[in-house]
Coordinates of C-alpha atoms in Angstrom, one line a residue:
X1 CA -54.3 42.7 180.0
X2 CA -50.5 42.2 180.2
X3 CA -50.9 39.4 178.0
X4 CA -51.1 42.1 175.0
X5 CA -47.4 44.3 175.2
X6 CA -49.0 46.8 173.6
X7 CA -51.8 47.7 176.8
X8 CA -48.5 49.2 178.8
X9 CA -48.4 52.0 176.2
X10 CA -51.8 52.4 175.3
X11 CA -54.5 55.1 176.6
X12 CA -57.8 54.1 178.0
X13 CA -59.8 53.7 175.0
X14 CA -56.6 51.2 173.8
X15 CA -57.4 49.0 176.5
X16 CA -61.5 48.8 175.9
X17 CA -60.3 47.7 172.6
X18 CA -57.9 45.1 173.9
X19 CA -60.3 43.7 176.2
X20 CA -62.6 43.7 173.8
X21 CA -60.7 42.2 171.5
X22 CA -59.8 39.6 174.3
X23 CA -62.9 38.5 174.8
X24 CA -63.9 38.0 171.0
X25 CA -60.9 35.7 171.3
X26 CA -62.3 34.0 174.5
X27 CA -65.7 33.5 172.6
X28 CA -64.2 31.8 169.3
X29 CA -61.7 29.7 171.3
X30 CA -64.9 28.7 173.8
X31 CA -67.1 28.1 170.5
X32 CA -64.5 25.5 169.0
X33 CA -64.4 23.9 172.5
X34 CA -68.0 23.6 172.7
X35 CA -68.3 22.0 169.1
X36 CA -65.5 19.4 170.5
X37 CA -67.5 18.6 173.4
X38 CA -70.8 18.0 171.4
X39 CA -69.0 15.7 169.7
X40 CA -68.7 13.5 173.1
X41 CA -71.2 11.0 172.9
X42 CA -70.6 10.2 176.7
X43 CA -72.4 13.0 177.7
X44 CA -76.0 13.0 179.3
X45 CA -79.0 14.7 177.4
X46 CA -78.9 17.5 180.2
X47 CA -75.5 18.5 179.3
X48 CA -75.7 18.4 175.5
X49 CA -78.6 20.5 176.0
X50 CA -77.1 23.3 177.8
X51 CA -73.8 23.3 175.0
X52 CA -76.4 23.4 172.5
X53 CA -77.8 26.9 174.7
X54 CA -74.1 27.9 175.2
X55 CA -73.1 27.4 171.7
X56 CA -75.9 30.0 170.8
X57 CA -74.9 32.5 173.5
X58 CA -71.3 32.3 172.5
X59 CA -72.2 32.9 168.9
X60 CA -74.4 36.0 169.2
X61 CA -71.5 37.2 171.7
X62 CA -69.1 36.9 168.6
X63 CA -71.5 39.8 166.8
X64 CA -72.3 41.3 169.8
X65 CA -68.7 42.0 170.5
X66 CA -67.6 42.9 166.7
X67 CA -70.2 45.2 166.5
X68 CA -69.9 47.0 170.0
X69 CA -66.2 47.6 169.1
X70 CA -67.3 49.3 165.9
X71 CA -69.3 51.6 168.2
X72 CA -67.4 52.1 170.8
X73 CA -64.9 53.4 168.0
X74 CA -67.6 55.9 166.4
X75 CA -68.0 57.4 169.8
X76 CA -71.4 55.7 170.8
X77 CA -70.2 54.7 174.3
X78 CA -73.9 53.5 175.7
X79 CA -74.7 51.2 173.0
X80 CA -71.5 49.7 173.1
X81 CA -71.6 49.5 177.4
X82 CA -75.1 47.6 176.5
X83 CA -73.9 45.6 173.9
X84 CA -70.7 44.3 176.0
X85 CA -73.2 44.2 178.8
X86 CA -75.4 41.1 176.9
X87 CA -72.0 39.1 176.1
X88 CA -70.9 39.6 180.2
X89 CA -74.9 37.9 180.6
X90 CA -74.2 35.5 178.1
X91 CA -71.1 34.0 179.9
X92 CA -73.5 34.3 183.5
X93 CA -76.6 32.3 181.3
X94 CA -74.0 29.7 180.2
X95 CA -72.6 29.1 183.8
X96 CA -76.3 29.0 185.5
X97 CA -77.9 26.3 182.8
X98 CA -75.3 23.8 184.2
X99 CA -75.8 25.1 187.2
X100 CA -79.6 24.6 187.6
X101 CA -79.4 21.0 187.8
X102 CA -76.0 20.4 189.5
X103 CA -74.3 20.0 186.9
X104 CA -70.4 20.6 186.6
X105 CA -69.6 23.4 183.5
X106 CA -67.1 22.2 181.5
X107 CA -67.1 26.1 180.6
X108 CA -66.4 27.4 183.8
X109 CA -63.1 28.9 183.3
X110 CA -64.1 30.6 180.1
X111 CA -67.5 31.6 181.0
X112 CA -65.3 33.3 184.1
X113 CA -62.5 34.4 181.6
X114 CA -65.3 36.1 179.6
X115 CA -66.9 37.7 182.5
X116 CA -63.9 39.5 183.8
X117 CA -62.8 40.8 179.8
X118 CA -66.5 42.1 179.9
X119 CA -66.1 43.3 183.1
X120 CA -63.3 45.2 182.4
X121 CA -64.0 46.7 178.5
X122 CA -67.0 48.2 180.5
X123 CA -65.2 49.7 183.4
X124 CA -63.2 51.2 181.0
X125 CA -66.3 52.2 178.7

């Protein structure tokens, strides 16, 4: 989290929220990519298929992750672990539809990125 100054100074529950908040930005930054690659018409049927499946995994996750930080903050720590739990899935689901047929993710470095910011909000959680 050394990206955000303000995690060197923080206490625990500071740096669930900045991962959290880290991966919200992951998922809108992935969503705009996606968009831009549906707008390849190069790509195969198989592909455009799985963004399409990505594009509505990454959009729940945007909810998902709003509303487990308002949780987290009212002191309902399970919900929000299960809640950050389906966004860490969603990023796994994303990477394994390409995966099923062979195909290369273009989202493999955010579905990682995602994982690990998920990973990390719930290790603190």
């Amino acid at each position: 989290l050394p990206v955000v100054p303000v995690s060197h100074s923080t206490n625990l529950e500071g740096l669930a929220i900045i991962a959290m908040e880290l991966a919200l930005e992951n998922v809108t930054n992935t969503l705009a990519t996606i968009e831009k690659l549906l707008g390849d018409e190069s790509l195969d049927n198989y592909v455009i298929g799985c963004l399409t499946d990505c594009l509505e995994l990454y959009s729940d996750a945007v909810w998902r992750i709003v509303d487990s930080v308002d949780v987290f903050l009212s002191g309902n720590y399970e919900v929000s672990k299960i809640w950050m739990s389906s966004v860490m899935e969603a990023a796994s689901t994303c990477q394994q539809g390409f995966e099923e047929k062979g195909e290369v993710s273009p989202l493999t470095e955010e579905n990682y990125n995602l994982f690990q910011l998920c990973g990390i909000a719930l290790c603190i959680i």
